Coordinates of C-alpha atoms in Angstrom, one line a residue:
M1 CA 0.0 0.0 0.0
A2 CA 1.4 3.4 -1.0
I3 CA 1.6 6.2 1.5
G4 CA 0.5 9.7 0.4
S5 CA 2.9 12.6 0.6
R6 CA 0.9 14.3 3.3
A7 CA 0.6 11.1 5.4
F8 CA 4.4 10.5 5.0
A9 CA 5.1 14.1 6.1
V10 CA 3.0 13.6 9.3
L11 CA 4.7 10.3 10.0
A12 CA 8.1 11.8 9.5
A13 CA 7.3 14.6 11.9
L14 CA 6.1 12.2 14.6
V15 CA 9.3 10.2 14.3
T16 CA 11.4 13.3 14.5
L17 CA 9.5 14.5 17.6
S18 CA 9.8 11.1 19.3
L19 CA 13.6 11.1 18.7
A20 CA 14.0 14.6 20.0
A21 CA 12.0 14.1 23.2
P22 CA 13.8 13.1 26.4
V23 CA 13.6 9.5 27.4
Y24 CA 11.8 8.9 30.7
A25 CA 11.7 5.8 32.8
G26 CA 7.9 5.6 33.4
G27 CA 5.8 7.3 36.0
N28 CA 4.3 10.7 36.3
Q29 CA 6.8 13.4 35.0
D30 CA 4.9 16.3 36.6
G31 CA 6.3 15.6 40.1
P32 CA 9.9 14.8 41.3
T33 CA 12.1 12.7 39.0
Y34 CA 15.2 10.7 39.9
Y35 CA 17.8 12.6 38.0
R36 CA 16.6 16.1 38.9
D37 CA 15.3 15.7 42.4
V38 CA 16.2 12.3 44.0
L39 CA 19.8 11.8 42.9
P40 CA 21.0 15.0 44.7
I41 CA 19.5 13.7 47.9
M42 CA 21.1 10.3 47.3
Q43 CA 24.5 11.8 46.8
A44 CA 24.2 14.1 49.8
H45 CA 22.8 11.6 52.3
C46 CA 22.8 8.0 51.0
Q47 CA 25.7 7.1 48.7
G48 CA 28.2 7.6 51.5
C49 CA 27.1 4.1 52.7
H50 CA 25.1 2.8 49.7
R51 CA 27.8 2.2 47.2
P52 CA 29.4 -0.9 45.5
S53 CA 30.8 -3.4 48.0
G54 CA 34.4 -2.7 47.3
Q55 CA 33.9 0.9 48.4
N56 CA 32.0 0.5 51.7
L57 CA 34.0 -1.7 54.1
T58 CA 33.5 -4.6 51.7
G59 CA 29.7 -4.2 51.9
L60 CA 29.3 -4.0 55.7
I61 CA 27.8 -0.5 55.9
A62 CA 24.9 -1.1 53.5
P63 CA 23.8 -4.2 51.7
M64 CA 22.8 -2.5 48.5
S65 CA 24.1 0.2 46.2
F66 CA 22.2 3.4 45.2
M67 CA 24.7 4.9 42.8
D68 CA 22.3 5.1 39.8
Y69 CA 18.7 4.8 38.8
Q70 CA 18.8 1.1 37.9
E71 CA 20.2 0.3 41.3
T72 CA 17.9 2.6 43.2
R73 CA 14.5 2.0 41.5
P74 CA 13.8 -1.5 42.9
W75 CA 14.2 -0.1 46.4
A76 CA 12.0 2.9 45.9
R77 CA 9.1 1.9 48.2
A78 CA 11.5 0.7 50.9
I79 CA 13.4 4.0 50.7
A80 CA 10.2 6.0 51.2
S81 CA 9.1 3.9 54.1
K82 CA 12.4 4.2 55.9
V83 CA 12.9 7.9 55.4
Q84 CA 9.3 8.7 56.5
A85 CA 9.9 6.6 59.6
R86 CA 13.2 8.5 60.0
E87 CA 15.0 5.2 60.3
M88 CA 17.3 6.3 57.4
P89 CA 19.8 7.8 57.3
P90 CA 20.6 6.1 60.6
W91 CA 21.1 8.4 63.5
F92 CA 21.0 6.9 67.0
A93 CA 21.2 9.9 69.3
S94 CA 17.9 10.2 71.3
A95 CA 15.9 13.2 72.2
P96 CA 16.2 15.9 73.3
K97 CA 17.8 17.1 70.1
G98 CA 21.4 18.1 70.5
V99 CA 23.9 19.7 68.1
F100 CA 26.3 17.3 66.4
S101 CA 28.9 18.2 63.7
N102 CA 28.3 14.9 61.9
E103 CA 24.6 14.5 62.4
R104 CA 22.7 12.6 59.7
G105 CA 19.1 13.4 58.7
L106 CA 16.8 14.6 56.0
T107 CA 14.8 17.8 56.0
D108 CA 11.0 17.6 55.8
D109 CA 11.2 18.8 52.2
E110 CA 13.7 16.1 51.3
I111 CA 11.4 13.4 52.8
D112 CA 8.4 14.9 51.0
T113 CA 10.4 14.8 47.7
L114 CA 11.2 11.1 48.1
A115 CA 7.7 10.2 49.1
S116 CA 6.2 12.1 46.2
W117 CA 8.6 10.5 43.8
V118 CA 7.6 7.0 44.9
E119 CA 3.9 7.9 44.7
A120 CA 4.4 9.1 41.2
G121 CA 5.8 5.8 40.1
A122 CA 9.5 6.6 40.8
P123 CA 10.2 8.1 37.3
G124 CA 13.7 8.5 36.1
G125 CA 13.3 11.7 34.2
D126 CA 15.8 13.3 31.9
R127 CA 19.4 12.3 32.4
A128 CA 20.4 15.8 31.4
D129 CA 19.0 17.0 34.8
A130 CA 21.4 14.8 36.7
P131 CA 24.2 16.4 38.8
P132 CA 27.8 15.3 38.2
A133 CA 28.6 11.9 39.7
R134 CA 30.5 12.0 43.0
D135 CA 33.9 10.3 43.1
W136 CA 33.8 8.5 46.4
T137 CA 37.3 7.1 46.1
N138 CA 39.1 10.4 45.5
G139 CA 40.3 9.2 42.2
T140 CA 41.8 6.0 43.4
N141 CA 40.9 2.6 42.0
D142 CA 41.5 0.5 45.1
G143 CA 38.2 1.3 46.9
W144 CA 39.4 3.3 49.8
M145 CA 36.9 6.1 50.7
H146 CA 39.4 8.7 51.7
G147 CA 42.1 8.2 49.1
T148 CA 45.2 5.9 49.3
P149 CA 46.2 5.3 53.0
D150 CA 49.8 6.2 54.1
F151 CA 50.1 2.6 55.2
V152 CA 47.9 -0.5 55.6
V153 CA 48.0 -3.1 58.3
K154 CA 46.3 -6.5 58.0
M155 CA 45.4 -9.2 60.5
P156 CA 48.5 -11.4 61.0
R157 CA 47.1 -14.1 58.7
P158 CA 43.7 -15.0 57.1
Y159 CA 41.5 -16.7 59.7
L160 CA 39.3 -19.7 59.0
V161 CA 35.9 -19.4 60.7
E162 CA 35.1 -23.1 61.0
D163 CA 31.9 -24.9 60.0
D164 CA 30.6 -25.2 63.6
V165 CA 31.0 -21.5 64.5
Y166 CA 27.8 -19.6 65.2
D167 CA 28.9 -16.6 67.2
L168 CA 32.6 -15.8 67.9
N169 CA 34.4 -12.9 69.4
I170 CA 38.1 -13.2 68.7
S171 CA 41.1 -10.7 68.7
F172 CA 44.2 -10.8 66.6
Y173 CA 47.4 -8.9 67.2
T174 CA 50.2 -7.7 64.9
R175 CA 53.1 -5.4 65.6
L176 CA 53.8 -2.4 63.4
S177 CA 57.0 -3.1 61.6
E178 CA 59.8 -0.6 60.9
A179 CA 58.5 -0.5 57.3
D180 CA 55.0 0.3 58.4
L181 CA 56.0 2.9 60.9
P182 CA 59.6 4.0 61.1
E183 CA 58.8 6.9 63.6
D184 CA 56.1 8.1 65.9
V185 CA 53.2 9.8 64.0
W186 CA 49.9 11.6 64.5
V187 CA 47.1 9.8 62.7
R188 CA 44.3 12.0 61.3
G189 CA 42.0 9.2 60.2
T190 CA 41.6 5.4 59.7
E191 CA 39.5 3.2 57.4
L192 CA 38.5 -0.3 58.2
W193 CA 37.9 -3.2 55.8
V194 CA 36.3 -6.1 57.6
G195 CA 37.3 -8.9 55.2
D196 CA 34.3 -11.1 54.5
N197 CA 31.2 -9.1 55.3
R198 CA 28.9 -12.2 55.1
I199 CA 30.1 -13.3 58.5
T200 CA 31.2 -10.1 60.2
H201 CA 28.9 -8.4 62.7
H202 CA 31.4 -5.7 63.6
M203 CA 35.1 -5.1 64.1
C204 CA 37.1 -2.7 66.3
V205 CA 40.8 -1.8 66.1
W206 CA 43.0 -0.9 69.1
V207 CA 46.6 0.3 69.5
Y208 CA 48.9 -0.8 72.3
P209 CA 51.9 1.4 72.8
P210 CA 55.2 -0.4 73.4
D211 CA 55.1 0.1 77.2
E212 CA 51.3 -0.6 77.5
Q213 CA 51.0 -4.3 76.4
V214 CA 50.0 -6.0 79.7
R215 CA 46.4 -7.1 80.4
A216 CA 44.7 -6.7 83.8
D217 CA 45.4 -10.4 84.5
G218 CA 49.1 -9.9 84.0
S219 CA 49.4 -11.6 80.6
R220 CA 51.0 -9.9 77.8
V221 CA 49.6 -8.9 74.4
E222 CA 51.7 -11.0 72.0
D223 CA 52.4 -10.3 68.4
G224 CA 50.7 -12.8 66.1
A225 CA 48.4 -14.1 68.8
A226 CA 44.7 -14.9 68.5
V227 CA 42.6 -14.6 71.7
E228 CA 39.0 -15.5 72.0
G229 CA 36.7 -13.4 74.3
E230 CA 34.7 -10.2 74.1
G231 CA 37.1 -8.1 76.3
A232 CA 40.4 -9.3 74.9
T233 CA 41.3 -6.0 73.3
S234 CA 40.0 -3.5 75.8
D235 CA 41.4 -4.8 79.1
V236 CA 44.9 -3.2 78.7
D237 CA 45.6 0.1 80.5
G238 CA 46.9 2.7 78.1
S239 CA 45.4 1.0 75.0
I240 CA 43.8 3.3 72.4
R241 CA 40.7 2.4 70.5
L242 CA 41.1 3.7 67.0
S243 CA 37.8 2.9 65.3
C244 CA 35.0 0.4 64.8
A245 CA 33.0 -0.7 61.8
A246 CA 29.4 -2.0 61.9
Q247 CA 26.1 -1.7 60.2
G248 CA 25.4 2.0 59.6
S249 CA 28.9 3.2 60.7
E250 CA 31.6 4.6 58.5
S251 CA 35.1 5.8 58.6
G252 CA 35.9 9.4 59.3
M253 CA 38.7 11.9 59.3
L254 CA 39.5 14.2 62.2
P255 CA 39.3 18.0 61.9
D256 CA 42.5 19.9 61.3
G257 CA 44.7 20.2 64.4
Y258 CA 43.4 16.9 65.9
G259 CA 45.2 13.6 65.8
I260 CA 45.7 10.2 67.5
P261 CA 49.3 9.6 68.6
I262 CA 50.8 6.2 67.5
E263 CA 54.3 5.2 68.6
K264 CA 56.5 3.0 66.5
G265 CA 56.7 -0.5 67.7
S266 CA 53.1 -0.5 68.8
L267 CA 50.8 -3.5 68.5
I268 CA 47.6 -3.3 66.5
G269 CA 44.7 -5.4 67.9
F270 CA 41.8 -6.5 65.6
H271 CA 38.7 -7.4 67.5
M272 CA 36.4 -9.4 65.2
H273 CA 32.8 -10.5 65.9
Y274 CA 31.9 -13.3 63.5
Y275 CA 28.5 -14.9 63.2
K276 CA 26.9 -17.2 60.7
E277 CA 24.7 -20.3 60.4
P278 CA 26.8 -23.3 61.5
G279 CA 26.9 -26.5 59.4
P280 CA 28.9 -28.5 56.9
G281 CA 30.4 -26.4 54.1
T282 CA 29.8 -23.0 55.9
A283 CA 33.4 -22.3 56.8
V284 CA 34.7 -18.9 55.6
T285 CA 38.2 -17.5 55.5
S286 CA 38.5 -13.8 56.2
Q287 CA 41.3 -11.2 56.8
A288 CA 40.5 -7.7 58.0
E289 CA 42.7 -4.7 57.4
I290 CA 43.0 -1.0 58.5
G291 CA 44.3 1.9 56.5
F292 CA 46.1 4.8 58.3
F293 CA 46.1 8.4 57.2
V294 CA 49.0 10.3 58.7
S295 CA 48.9 14.0 59.5
R296 CA 51.7 16.0 57.9
E297 CA 51.9 18.4 60.9
P298 CA 52.0 17.7 64.7
A299 CA 48.5 17.8 66.2
Q300 CA 47.5 20.5 68.6
F301 CA 45.0 18.2 70.3
A302 CA 45.3 14.5 71.1
V303 CA 42.1 12.5 70.5
R304 CA 41.2 9.6 72.7
T305 CA 38.1 7.4 72.5
E306 CA 36.6 6.1 75.7
E307 CA 33.7 3.6 76.1
I308 CA 30.5 3.8 78.1
F309 CA 29.0 0.3 78.1
N310 CA 26.9 -2.1 80.1
R311 CA 27.4 -5.8 79.6
G312 CA 25.7 -7.0 82.8
F313 CA 22.0 -6.7 82.1
Q314 CA 19.3 -9.3 81.6
I315 CA 16.0 -8.5 79.8
P316 CA 13.0 -10.0 81.6
P317 CA 10.8 -12.2 79.4
N318 CA 8.0 -10.5 77.5
H319 CA 9.0 -7.0 78.8
P320 CA 7.7 -4.5 76.2
R321 CA 10.3 -1.7 76.7
F322 CA 13.1 -2.7 78.9
R323 CA 15.5 0.2 79.3
V324 CA 19.3 -0.4 79.6
G325 CA 21.7 2.4 80.4
S326 CA 25.2 3.3 81.6
S327 CA 26.9 6.5 82.6
R328 CA 30.4 7.8 83.2
V329 CA 31.9 11.0 84.7
L330 CA 34.3 12.6 82.3
E331 CA 37.3 14.3 84.0
H332 CA 40.1 16.4 82.6

């Protein structure tokens, strides 16, 4: 069948219009779209944790990535639900509201934007509206969040979490070599990689100065040792807790002028909490590591982390809201 010249002209015009129009990924385009409205919120508040597994403590911080529309769209309803309940971004300080330099949270307008986006069908919108992608590795290719560390220390050796293990607290110790640390330094930040995130609940790293390597029971912290028990890393006077990694936590850098003193010859203690379903064939080998970022100038203020904890409580059966607390008087 022949097509008349007028019909052909109309058809050609329609084809031209369809090619020139922006490509949208479904949904109502009158409201918020991913590229214009949602992606800036993701970059500012979510991608710090929700990124590919090699760039977020091997996946420990967040189990899924929100770096682009294809990754984010399947989680749209869950995102709206969590932000409306103010469960995400995670922030655990309770009321009354204080003032924190690193506080996480969304504004009411940002929450409304995400909720409206989901109600409209979570449309992608026009890619031309997207802000520039954020480079979360500072241009490096090895996955470190804050750039390439000045030096990296690993657990003494890979550790096999056996088939029959269900819940295990264990600490590993390794001495800083002359190559790692030829002189005393001020550390301005650390970054922890947990090893295999499938079996890691959390990890903490401690420093034991050369003259502070004796536990409360008189035993010494030995290079290369592996010691089971929850308090194996923290029962040494003079030890310094560097950092911990767990669900919802992330590495951080100290402000200018602040630092953690580390002496050459110190021991590094890796406290690992492993958990998994026991059974034949479930054994996993894992090796955690920590990257150190050294200050180029002496710090004006020494930073020390102290713990406030309560390990001696029991929750009564069927209690609806059992409150557990602890306190400590800070002295200077």
